[in-house]
CSV table of N, CA and C in Angstrom, one decimal:
chain,number,residue,atom,x,y,z
P,20,ASP,N,-15.8,-24.1,-20.3
P,20,ASP,CA,-16.6,-24.1,-19.3
P,20,ASP,C,-16.0,-23.5,-18.1
P,21,SER,N,-14.5,-23.5,-17.9
P,21,SER,CA,-14.0,-22.8,-16.8
P,21,SER,C,-14.2,-21.4,-17.0
P,22,LEU,N,-14.2,-20.8,-18.0
P,22,LEU,CA,-14.3,-19.4,-17.9
P,22,LEU,C,-15.4,-19.0,-17.2
P,23,GLU,N,-16.3,-19.6,-16.9
P,23,GLU,CA,-17.7,-19.2,-16.3
P,23,GLU,C,-17.3,-18.7,-14.8
P,24,HIS,N,-16.3,-19.3,-14.4
P,24,HIS,CA,-15.8,-19.0,-12.9
P,24,HIS,C,-14.5,-17.7,-13.0
P,25,PHE,N,-14.4,-17.4,-14.0
P,25,PHE,CA,-13.3,-16.2,-14.1
P,25,PHE,C,-13.8,-15.1,-15.0
P,26,ASN,N,-13.3,-14.1,-14.7
P,26,ASN,CA,-13.9,-12.8,-15.5
P,26,ASN,C,-12.5,-12.5,-16.4
P,27,ILE,N,-12.4,-13.5,-17.6
P,27,ILE,CA,-11.4,-13.4,-18.2
P,27,ILE,C,-11.0,-11.9,-19.0
P,28,ASP,N,-12.2,-11.3,-19.2
P,28,ASP,CA,-12.1,-9.9,-19.8
P,28,ASP,C,-11.3,-9.1,-18.8
P,29,THR,N,-11.8,-9.1,-17.5
P,29,THR,CA,-11.0,-8.1,-16.5
P,29,THR,C,-9.8,-8.5,-16.3
P,30,ILE,N,-9.3,-9.7,-16.3
P,30,ILE,CA,-7.9,-10.3,-16.0
P,30,ILE,C,-7.1,-9.9,-17.2
P,31,LEU,N,-7.6,-10.0,-18.5
P,31,LEU,CA,-6.6,-9.8,-19.6
P,31,LEU,C,-6.5,-8.3,-19.7
P,32,LYS,N,-7.7,-7.7,-19.7
P,32,LYS,CA,-7.7,-6.0,-20.0
P,32,LYS,C,-6.6,-5.4,-19.1
P,33,GLN,N,-6.5,-5.9,-18.0
P,33,GLN,CA,-5.6,-5.1,-17.0
P,33,GLN,C,-4.1,-5.4,-17.5
P,34,THR,N,-3.9,-6.5,-18.0
P,34,THR,CA,-2.4,-6.6,-18.4
P,34,THR,C,-2.1,-6.7,-19.9
P,35,VAL,N,-3.1,-6.7,-20.8
P,35,VAL,CA,-2.7,-6.7,-22.2
P,35,VAL,C,-3.4,-5.3,-22.8
P,36,LYS,N,-2.6,-4.7,-23.6
P,36,LYS,CA,-3.0,-3.4,-24.2
P,36,LYS,C,-3.8,-3.9,-25.6
P,37,ASP,N,-3.3,-4.7,-26.2
P,37,ASP,CA,-3.9,-5.3,-27.5
P,37,ASP,C,-4.9,-6.2,-27.2
P,38,TRP,N,-6.0,-5.9,-26.5
P,38,TRP,CA,-7.1,-6.6,-26.0
P,38,TRP,C,-7.8,-7.4,-27.6
P,39,ASP,N,-8.2,-6.7,-28.5
P,39,ASP,CA,-8.7,-7.1,-29.5
P,39,ASP,C,-8.1,-8.2,-30.2
P,40,SER,N,-6.7,-8.2,-30.3
P,40,SER,CA,-6.0,-9.3,-30.9
P,40,SER,C,-6.0,-10.5,-30.0
P,41,VAL,N,-6.0,-10.4,-28.8
P,41,VAL,CA,-6.0,-11.5,-27.8
P,41,VAL,C,-7.5,-12.1,-27.9
P,42,PHE,N,-8.3,-11.3,-27.8
P,42,PHE,CA,-9.7,-11.6,-27.8
P,42,PHE,C,-10.0,-12.5,-29.2
P,43,SER,N,-9.6,-12.0,-30.3
P,43,SER,CA,-9.9,-12.7,-31.4
P,43,SER,C,-9.2,-14.0,-31.6
P,44,LEU,N,-8.0,-14.0,-31.1
P,44,LEU,CA,-7.1,-15.3,-31.1
P,44,LEU,C,-7.6,-16.4,-30.1
P,45,PHE,N,-8.2,-15.9,-29.1
P,45,PHE,CA,-8.7,-16.8,-28.1
P,45,PHE,C,-10.1,-17.5,-28.5
P,46,THR,N,-10.8,-16.3,-29.5
P,46,THR,CA,-12.3,-17.0,-29.9
P,46,THR,C,-11.8,-18.0,-31.1
P,47,GLN,N,-10.9,-17.8,-31.8
P,47,GLN,CA,-10.3,-18.6,-33.0
P,47,GLN,C,-10.0,-20.2,-32.4
P,48,ILE,N,-9.3,-20.0,-31.2
P,48,ILE,CA,-9.0,-21.1,-30.6
P,48,ILE,C,-10.1,-22.1,-30.1
P,49,TYR,N,-10.8,-21.2,-29.3
P,49,TYR,CA,-12.0,-21.8,-28.7
P,49,TYR,C,-13.1,-22.6,-30.0
P,50,LEU,N,-13.2,-21.7,-31.2
P,50,LEU,CA,-14.2,-22.2,-32.1
P,50,LEU,C,-13.3,-23.5,-32.9
P,51,CYS,N,-12.2,-23.4,-33.0
P,51,CYS,CA,-11.6,-24.5,-33.6
P,51,CYS,C,-11.6,-25.7,-32.8
P,52,TYR,N,-11.6,-25.6,-31.4
P,52,TYR,CA,-11.5,-26.7,-30.4
P,52,TYR,C,-13.0,-27.4,-30.4
P,53,ALA,N,-14.1,-26.2,-30.4
P,53,ALA,CA,-15.4,-26.6,-30.3
P,53,ALA,C,-15.8,-27.5,-31.8
P,54,LYS,N,-15.5,-27.1,-32.8
P,54,LYS,CA,-16.0,-27.7,-34.1
P,54,LYS,C,-15.3,-29.0,-34.4
P,55,LYS,N,-14.0,-28.7,-34.1
P,55,LYS,CA,-12.8,-30.0,-34.3
P,55,LYS,C,-12.7,-30.3,-35.8
P,56,PRO,N,-12.4,-29.3,-36.9
P,56,PRO,CA,-12.4,-29.6,-38.2
P,56,PRO,C,-11.2,-30.3,-38.4
P,57,LYS,N,-11.0,-31.1,-39.6
P,57,LYS,CA,-9.7,-31.7,-40.0
P,57,LYS,C,-8.4,-30.8,-39.6
P,58,GLY,N,-7.6,-31.6,-38.8
P,58,GLY,CA,-6.3,-30.8,-38.5
P,58,GLY,C,-6.6,-29.8,-37.4
P,59,TRP,N,-7.6,-29.9,-36.7
P,59,TRP,CA,-8.0,-29.0,-35.7
P,59,TRP,C,-7.0,-28.8,-34.5
P,60,TYR,N,-6.2,-29.7,-34.2
P,60,TYR,CA,-5.3,-29.8,-33.2
P,60,TYR,C,-4.1,-28.9,-33.5
P,61,TYR,N,-3.6,-29.1,-34.6
P,61,TYR,CA,-2.5,-28.4,-35.2
P,61,TYR,C,-2.8,-26.8,-35.5
P,62,LYS,N,-3.9,-26.6,-36.0
P,62,LYS,CA,-4.4,-25.2,-36.1
P,62,LYS,C,-4.6,-24.5,-34.8
P,63,ALA,N,-5.3,-25.2,-33.7
P,63,ALA,CA,-5.3,-24.6,-32.4
P,63,ALA,C,-4.1,-24.5,-31.8
P,64,SER,N,-3.1,-25.4,-31.7
P,64,SER,CA,-1.8,-25.3,-31.1
P,64,SER,C,-1.2,-23.9,-31.9
P,65,ALA,N,-1.1,-23.9,-33.3
P,65,ALA,CA,-0.7,-22.5,-33.8
P,65,ALA,C,-1.2,-21.3,-33.3
P,66,LEU,N,-2.6,-21.4,-33.2
P,66,LEU,CA,-3.2,-20.2,-32.8
P,66,LEU,C,-2.8,-19.9,-31.2
P,67,LEU,N,-2.7,-21.0,-30.4
P,67,LEU,CA,-2.3,-20.9,-29.1
P,67,LEU,C,-0.8,-20.2,-29.1
P,68,TYR,N,0.1,-20.6,-29.7
P,68,TYR,CA,1.5,-20.1,-29.8
P,68,TYR,C,1.3,-18.6,-30.2
P,69,GLU,N,0.6,-18.3,-31.1
P,69,GLU,CA,0.4,-16.9,-31.7
P,69,GLU,C,-0.2,-16.0,-30.5
P,70,LEU,N,-1.2,-16.6,-29.8
P,70,LEU,CA,-1.7,-15.8,-28.5
P,70,LEU,C,-0.6,-15.7,-27.6
P,71,LEU,N,0.2,-16.6,-27.4
P,71,LEU,CA,1.0,-16.5,-26.3
P,71,LEU,C,2.2,-15.6,-26.7
P,72,CYS,N,2.4,-15.5,-28.1
P,72,CYS,CA,3.3,-14.6,-28.6
P,72,CYS,C,3.0,-13.0,-28.5
P,73,VAL,N,1.6,-12.7,-28.5
P,73,VAL,CA,1.0,-11.6,-28.3
P,73,VAL,C,1.1,-11.1,-26.9
P,74,ILE,N,0.8,-12.0,-26.1
P,74,ILE,CA,0.8,-12.0,-24.6
P,74,ILE,C,2.2,-11.7,-24.2
P,75,HIS,N,3.2,-12.5,-24.7
P,75,HIS,CA,4.8,-12.3,-24.2
P,75,HIS,C,5.2,-10.8,-24.8
P,76,MET,N,4.9,-10.4,-25.9
P,76,MET,CA,5.4,-9.1,-26.6
P,76,MET,C,4.9,-8.1,-25.6
P,77,GLU,N,3.5,-8.1,-25.3
P,77,GLU,CA,3.0,-7.1,-24.5
P,77,GLU,C,3.7,-7.0,-23.1
P,78,SER,N,4.1,-8.3,-22.5
P,78,SER,CA,4.8,-8.3,-21.4
P,78,SER,C,6.0,-7.7,-21.3
P,79,GLU,N,6.7,-7.7,-22.5
P,79,GLU,CA,8.2,-7.0,-22.8
P,79,GLU,C,8.0,-5.7,-22.7
P,80,ALA,N,6.7,-5.2,-23.5
P,80,ALA,CA,6.6,-3.8,-23.5
P,80,ALA,C,6.4,-3.3,-22.1
P,81,GLN,N,5.6,-4.1,-21.3
P,81,GLN,CA,5.6,-3.5,-19.9
P,81,GLN,C,6.8,-3.5,-19.1
P,82,GLU,N,7.8,-4.6,-19.4
P,82,GLU,CA,8.9,-4.6,-18.6
P,82,GLU,C,9.8,-3.3,-19.0
P,83,SER,N,9.8,-3.0,-20.3
P,83,SER,CA,10.5,-1.8,-20.8
P,83,SER,C,10.1,-0.2,-20.0
P,84,ARG,N,8.8,-0.3,-19.5
P,84,ARG,CA,8.2,0.7,-18.8
P,84,ARG,C,8.3,0.7,-17.4
P,85,LYS,N,8.9,-0.3,-16.7
P,85,LYS,CA,9.0,-0.6,-15.4
P,85,LYS,C,10.0,0.7,-14.8
P,86,PRO,N,11.2,0.9,-15.3
P,86,PRO,CA,12.0,1.8,-14.7
P,86,PRO,C,11.4,3.3,-14.5
P,87,ASP,N,10.5,3.6,-15.5
P,87,ASP,CA,9.8,4.9,-15.4
P,87,ASP,C,9.1,4.9,-14.2
P,88,SER,N,8.2,3.9,-13.9
P,88,SER,CA,7.2,3.8,-12.7
P,88,SER,C,8.0,3.7,-11.4
P,89,ILE,N,9.0,2.8,-11.5
P,89,ILE,CA,9.8,2.6,-10.2
P,89,ILE,C,10.6,4.0,-9.8
P,90,ASP,N,11.1,4.6,-10.9
P,90,ASP,CA,11.7,5.9,-10.8
P,90,ASP,C,10.7,6.8,-10.3
P,91,ALA,N,9.6,7.0,-10.8
P,91,ALA,CA,8.4,7.9,-10.0
P,91,ALA,C,8.3,7.6,-8.7
P,92,ALA,N,8.1,6.4,-8.5
P,92,ALA,CA,7.9,6.1,-6.8
P,92,ALA,C,9.1,6.4,-6.0
P,93,ALA,N,10.4,6.3,-6.6
P,93,ALA,CA,11.7,6.4,-5.9
P,93,ALA,C,11.7,8.1,-5.6
P,94,SER,N,11.5,8.8,-6.8
P,94,SER,CA,11.4,10.2,-6.8
P,94,SER,C,10.5,10.7,-5.6
P,95,TYR,N,9.1,10.2,-5.6
P,95,TYR,CA,8.2,10.5,-4.7
P,95,TYR,C,8.6,10.4,-3.4
P,96,LEU,N,9.3,9.1,-3.1
P,96,LEU,CA,10.0,8.7,-1.7
P,96,LEU,C,10.9,9.8,-1.4
P,97,ASP,N,11.8,10.2,-2.4
P,97,ASP,CA,12.9,11.1,-1.9
P,97,ASP,C,12.3,12.5,-1.6
P,98,GLU,N,11.1,13.0,-2.0
P,98,GLU,CA,10.5,14.1,-1.7
P,98,GLU,C,9.6,14.2,-0.5
P,99,HIS,N,9.0,13.0,-0.1
P,99,HIS,CA,7.9,12.8,1.0
P,99,HIS,C,8.4,12.0,1.8
P,100,TYR,N,9.6,11.8,2.1
P,100,TYR,CA,10.0,10.7,3.2
P,100,TYR,C,9.6,11.2,4.5
P,101,THR,N,9.5,12.5,4.6
P,101,THR,CA,9.2,13.0,5.9
P,101,THR,C,7.8,13.0,6.4
P,102,ASP,N,6.8,12.5,5.2
P,102,ASP,CA,5.5,12.3,5.4
P,102,ASP,C,5.1,11.3,6.5
P,103,HIS,N,4.4,11.5,7.5
P,103,HIS,CA,3.9,10.7,8.2
P,103,HIS,C,3.2,9.2,7.6
P,104,ASN,N,2.4,9.6,6.7
P,104,ASN,CA,1.7,8.6,6.1
P,104,ASN,C,2.2,7.8,4.9
P,105,LEU,N,3.5,8.2,4.7
P,105,LEU,CA,4.2,7.4,3.4
P,105,LEU,C,4.4,6.0,4.1
P,106,THR,N,3.9,5.1,3.2
P,106,THR,CA,4.0,3.7,3.4
P,106,THR,C,4.6,3.0,2.0
P,107,VAL,N,5.3,1.9,2.1
P,107,VAL,CA,5.5,1.1,1.0
P,107,VAL,C,4.3,0.8,0.2
P,108,THR,N,3.0,0.4,0.9
P,108,THR,CA,2.0,0.1,0.0
P,108,THR,C,1.5,1.6,-0.9
P,109,SER,N,1.6,2.9,-0.2
P,109,SER,CA,1.4,3.9,-1.2
P,109,SER,C,2.2,4.2,-2.2
P,110,LEU,N,3.8,3.7,-2.2
P,110,LEU,CA,4.6,3.9,-3.1
P,110,LEU,C,4.4,2.8,-4.3
P,111,ALA,N,3.9,1.4,-3.8
P,111,ALA,CA,3.6,0.5,-4.7
P,111,ALA,C,2.3,1.0,-5.6
P,112,GLU,N,1.3,1.6,-5.0
P,112,GLU,CA,0.3,2.3,-5.7
P,112,GLU,C,0.7,3.2,-6.7
P,113,ILE,N,1.7,4.0,-6.2
P,113,ILE,CA,2.1,5.1,-7.4
P,113,ILE,C,2.7,4.5,-8.6
P,114,SER,N,3.6,3.5,-8.3
P,114,SER,CA,4.0,2.6,-9.4
P,114,SER,C,3.1,1.7,-10.3
P,115,GLY,N,2.0,1.4,-9.7
P,115,GLY,CA,1.1,0.7,-10.3
P,115,GLY,C,1.4,-0.9,-10.1
P,116,TYR,N,2.2,-1.3,-9.3
P,116,TYR,CA,2.4,-2.8,-8.9
P,116,TYR,C,2.0,-3.2,-7.6
P,117,THR,N,1.9,-4.4,-7.2
P,117,THR,CA,1.5,-4.8,-6.1
P,117,THR,C,2.7,-4.5,-5.0
P,118,GLU,N,2.4,-4.7,-3.8
P,118,GLU,CA,3.5,-4.2,-2.9
P,118,GLU,C,4.6,-5.2,-2.9
P,119,ALA,N,4.2,-6.5,-2.8
P,119,ALA,CA,5.3,-7.3,-3.0
P,119,ALA,C,6.4,-7.4,-4.4
P,120,TYR,N,5.6,-7.0,-5.3
P,120,TYR,CA,6.3,-7.1,-6.7
P,120,TYR,C,7.1,-5.8,-6.6
P,121,PHE,N,6.6,-4.7,-6.1
P,121,PHE,CA,7.2,-3.3,-6.2
P,121,PHE,C,8.5,-3.5,-5.1
P,122,ARG,N,8.4,-4.3,-4.1
P,122,ARG,CA,9.7,-4.3,-3.2
P,122,ARG,C,10.8,-4.9,-3.9
P,123,ARG,N,10.3,-6.0,-4.7
P,123,ARG,CA,11.3,-6.8,-5.5
P,123,ARG,C,12.1,-5.8,-6.6
P,124,LEU,N,11.0,-5.1,-7.3
P,124,LEU,CA,11.7,-4.3,-8.4
P,124,LEU,C,12.4,-3.1,-7.7
P,125,PHE,N,12.1,-2.7,-6.7
P,125,PHE,CA,12.9,-1.6,-6.2
P,125,PHE,C,14.1,-1.9,-5.7
P,126,LEU,N,14.0,-3.3,-4.9
P,126,LEU,CA,15.6,-3.7,-4.4
P,126,LEU,C,16.3,-4.1,-5.8
P,127,SER,N,15.7,-4.6,-6.7
P,127,SER,CA,16.5,-4.8,-7.9
P,127,SER,C,17.1,-3.7,-8.6
P,128,ARG,N,16.4,-2.6,-8.5
P,128,ARG,CA,16.7,-1.3,-9.2
P,128,ARG,C,17.6,-0.4,-8.6
P,129,PHE,N,17.5,-0.4,-7.2
P,129,PHE,CA,18.3,0.4,-6.3
P,129,PHE,C,19.1,-0.4,-5.4
P,130,GLY,N,19.1,-1.6,-5.1
P,130,GLY,CA,19.9,-2.4,-4.3
P,130,GLY,C,19.7,-2.1,-2.7
P,131,THR,N,18.4,-1.7,-2.4
P,131,THR,CA,18.2,-1.3,-1.0
P,131,THR,C,16.5,-1.5,-1.3
P,132,THR,N,15.9,-1.8,0.0
P,132,THR,CA,14.4,-1.9,0.0
P,132,THR,C,13.9,-0.4,0.3
P,133,PRO,N,12.6,-0.2,-0.2
P,133,PRO,CA,11.9,1.0,0.0
P,133,PRO,C,12.2,1.4,1.6
P,134,SER,N,11.7,0.5,2.5
P,134,SER,CA,11.7,0.9,4.0
P,134,SER,C,13.2,1.1,4.4
P,135,GLU,N,14.1,0.6,3.8
P,135,GLU,CA,15.4,1.1,4.4
P,135,GLU,C,15.9,2.3,3.8
P,136,ARG,N,15.3,2.8,2.5
P,136,ARG,CA,15.7,4.2,1.8
P,136,ARG,C,15.0,5.1,2.8
P,137,ILE,N,13.6,4.9,3.2
P,137,ILE,CA,13.0,5.6,4.0
P,137,ILE,C,13.7,6.0,5.2
P,138,ASN,N,14.2,4.8,5.8
P,138,ASN,CA,14.9,5.0,7.2
P,138,ASN,C,16.4,5.8,6.9
P,139,TYR,N,17.0,5.5,5.9
P,139,TYR,CA,18.3,6.0,5.5
P,139,TYR,C,18.0,7.6,5.5
P,140,LEU,N,16.9,8.1,4.7
P,140,LEU,CA,16.8,9.7,4.5
P,140,LEU,C,16.3,10.3,5.8
P,141,ARG,N,15.5,9.4,6.6
P,141,ARG,CA,15.1,10.1,7.9
P,141,ARG,C,16.3,10.3,8.8
P,142,ILE,N,17.2,9.2,8.8
P,142,ILE,CA,18.3,9.3,9.7
P,142,ILE,C,19.2,10.3,9.4
P,143,GLU,N,19.5,10.7,8.0
P,143,GLU,CA,20.4,11.3,7.6
P,143,GLU,C,19.8,12.8,7.9
P,144,ARG,N,18.6,13.1,7.8
P,144,ARG,CA,17.8,14.4,8.1
P,144,ARG,C,18.0,14.6,9.6
P,145,ALA,N,17.5,13.7,10.4
P,145,ALA,CA,17.8,13.8,12.0
P,145,ALA,C,19.1,14.1,12.3
P,146,LYS,N,20.1,13.6,11.6
P,146,LYS,CA,21.5,13.8,12.1
P,146,LYS,C,21.8,15.2,11.8
P,147,ARG,N,21.3,15.6,10.6
P,147,ARG,CA,21.6,17.0,10.3
P,147,ARG,C,20.9,18.1,11.2
P,148,MET,N,19.7,17.7,11.5
P,148,MET,CA,18.9,18.6,12.4
P,148,MET,C,19.7,18.5,13.9
P,149,LEU,N,20.0,17.4,14.2
P,149,LEU,CA,20.6,17.4,15.7
P,149,LEU,C,21.8,18.1,15.7
P,150,GLU,N,22.7,18.1,14.5
P,150,GLU,CA,24.0,18.8,14.5
P,150,GLU,C,23.8,20.2,14.4
P,151,ALA,N,22.6,20.8,13.9
P,151,ALA,CA,22.4,22.1,14.0
P,151,ALA,C,22.0,22.5,15.3
P,152,HIS,N,21.7,22.0,16.3
P,152,HIS,CA,21.5,22.5,17.8
P,152,HIS,C,20.4,23.4,17.9
P,153,SER,N,19.6,23.5,16.8
P,153,SER,CA,18.4,24.3,16.9
P,153,SER,C,17.1,23.7,17.1
P,154,HIS,N,17.0,22.4,17.2
P,154,HIS,CA,15.5,21.8,17.2
P,154,HIS,C,15.4,20.9,18.5
P,155,THR,N,14.3,20.9,19.1
P,155,THR,CA,14.1,19.9,19.9
P,155,THR,C,13.8,18.6,19.6
P,156,MET,N,14.0,17.4,20.4
P,156,MET,CA,13.9,16.2,19.9
P,156,MET,C,12.4,15.9,19.5
P,157,SER,N,11.4,16.6,19.9
P,157,SER,CA,10.0,16.5,19.5
P,157,SER,C,9.9,17.3,18.1
P,158,GLU,N,10.7,18.1,17.8
P,158,GLU,CA,10.7,18.8,16.6
P,158,GLU,C,11.3,18.0,15.5
P,159,ILE,N,12.2,17.3,16.0
P,159,ILE,CA,13.1,16.5,15.0
P,159,ILE,C,12.1,15.4,14.6
P,160,SER,N,11.4,14.7,15.7
P,160,SER,CA,10.7,13.6,15.3
P,160,SER,C,9.6,13.6,14.5
P,161,GLU,N,9.0,14.9,14.8
P,161,GLU,CA,7.9,15.4,14.1
P,161,GLU,C,8.2,15.4,12.6
P,162,TYR,N,9.3,16.2,12.6
P,162,TYR,CA,9.8,16.7,11.2
P,162,TYR,C,10.1,15.5,10.0
P,163,ILE,N,10.7,14.5,10.7
P,163,ILE,CA,11.2,13.3,10.0
P,163,ILE,C,10.0,12.2,9.8
P,164,GLY,N,8.9,12.6,10.5
P,164,GLY,CA,7.8,11.5,10.1
P,164,GLY,C,7.3,10.7,11.3
P,165,ILE,N,8.0,10.8,12.4
P,165,ILE,CA,7.8,9.9,13.5
P,165,ILE,C,7.1,10.9,14.7
P,166,ASP,N,5.8,10.3,14.9
P,166,ASP,CA,5.0,11.1,15.7
P,166,ASP,C,5.3,11.1,17.3
P,167,ASP,N,6.1,10.1,17.8
P,167,ASP,CA,6.5,10.0,19.0
P,167,ASP,C,8.0,10.1,19.4
P,168,PRO,N,8.2,11.2,20.2
P,168,PRO,CA,9.5,11.6,20.5
P,168,PRO,C,10.3,10.4,21.2
P,169,LYS,N,9.6,9.7,22.1
P,169,LYS,CA,10.2,8.7,22.9
P,169,LYS,C,10.6,7.6,21.8
P,170,TYR,N,9.6,7.2,21.0
P,170,TYR,CA,9.8,6.2,19.7
P,170,TYR,C,10.9,6.6,19.0
P,171,PHE,N,11.1,7.8,18.6
P,171,PHE,CA,12.1,8.6,17.8
P,171,PHE,C,13.6,8.2,18.2
P,172,SER,N,13.7,8.3,19.6
P,172,SER,CA,15.1,8.1,20.3
P,172,SER,C,15.3,6.5,20.3
P,173,THR,N,14.6,5.6,20.5
P,173,THR,CA,14.7,4.4,20.3
P,173,THR,C,15.0,4.0,18.8
P,174,TRP,N,14.0,4.6,18.0
P,174,TRP,CA,14.4,4.2,16.5
P,174,TRP,C,15.7,4.9,16.1
P,175,PHE,N,16.3,5.9,16.5
P,175,PHE,CA,17.4,6.5,16.2
P,175,PHE,C,18.4,5.5,16.6
P,176,LYS,N,18.5,5.2,17.9
P,176,LYS,CA,19.6,4.3,18.5
P,176,LYS,C,19.7,3.1,17.6
P,177,LYS,N,18.4,2.4,17.2
P,177,LYS,CA,18.3,1.2,16.5
P,177,LYS,C,19.1,1.2,15.2
P,178,HIS,N,19.1,2.5,14.5
P,178,HIS,CA,19.5,2.6,13.1
P,178,HIS,C,21.0,3.2,13.2
P,179,THR,N,21.4,3.9,14.5
P,179,THR,CA,22.8,4.4,14.4
P,179,THR,C,23.7,3.8,15.5
P,180,GLY,N,23.2,3.1,16.4
P,180,GLY,CA,24.0,2.7,17.5
P,180,GLY,C,24.0,3.6,18.8
P,181,PHE,N,23.4,4.8,18.4
P,181,PHE,CA,23.6,6.0,19.4
P,181,PHE,C,22.1,6.6,19.7
P,182,SER,N,22.0,6.8,21.0
P,182,SER,CA,20.7,7.6,21.1
P,182,SER,C,21.0,9.1,20.6
P,183,PRO,N,20.0,9.7,20.5
P,183,PRO,CA,20.1,11.2,19.8
P,183,PRO,C,21.3,11.9,20.9
P,184,ARG,N,21.2,11.9,21.9
P,184,ARG,CA,22.0,12.7,22.9
P,184,ARG,C,23.4,12.1,22.8
P,185,ASP,N,23.5,10.8,22.7
P,185,ASP,CA,24.9,10.0,22.6
P,185,ASP,C,25.5,10.5,21.2
P,186,TYR,N,24.7,10.7,20.3
P,186,TYR,CA,25.2,10.9,19.1
P,186,TYR,C,25.8,12.3,18.8
P,187,LEU,N,25.0,13.3,19.7
P,187,LEU,CA,25.6,14.6,19.8
P,187,LEU,C,26.8,14.5,20.7
P,188,TYR,N,26.9,14.0,21.7
P,188,TYR,CA,28.0,13.7,22.6
P,188,TYR,C,29.2,13.4,21.8
P,189,GLN,N,29.2,12.3,21.0
P,189,GLN,CA,30.1,11.9,20.0
P,189,GLN,C,30.6,12.9,19.1
P,190,LEU,N,29.8,13.8,18.7
P,190,LEU,CA,30.2,15.0,17.8
P,190,LEU,C,31.0,16.0,18.5
P,191,GLY,N,30.8,15.9,19.9
P,191,GLY,CA,31.5,17.0,20.6
P,191,GLY,C,30.5,18.1,20.9
P,192,GLY,N,29.3,17.8,21.0
P,192,GLY,CA,28.4,19.0,21.3
P,192,GLY,C,27.4,18.6,22.3
């Protein structure tokens, strides 16, 4: 009766590739419970364990695919960190995970959060552009994905301890 409130078809099909096996086992468990033949409890228990085994095996198969999708999102981040619209949410969508789960996997895999990685790449690019002495603050902030040059200065100081001008002064320029 509780299945009336859930769309079990949608829930399981999103996570389990071998849907036919799961559906068959679930149906057998339900029929065993509904008819209650002699020894039904043990039969239903055995079928339940088999169902859990199928789901667990599928889960392990998904676990082995995680590095590929996390690596794809990390590669996308490394190539598009200057994109103004780049967000952790968009990276999570690329990997196929929820944002919270993506953050945990990314941190586990790379030892840093996606936001920290984006900021690191932007800071390093901003430093190189400042050192080149050929770009205005507006150009640098626009290039690294920050729309407001005033905010860029505040953001740069927050991450480096120096304003962009002080950073250049420290370099002797």
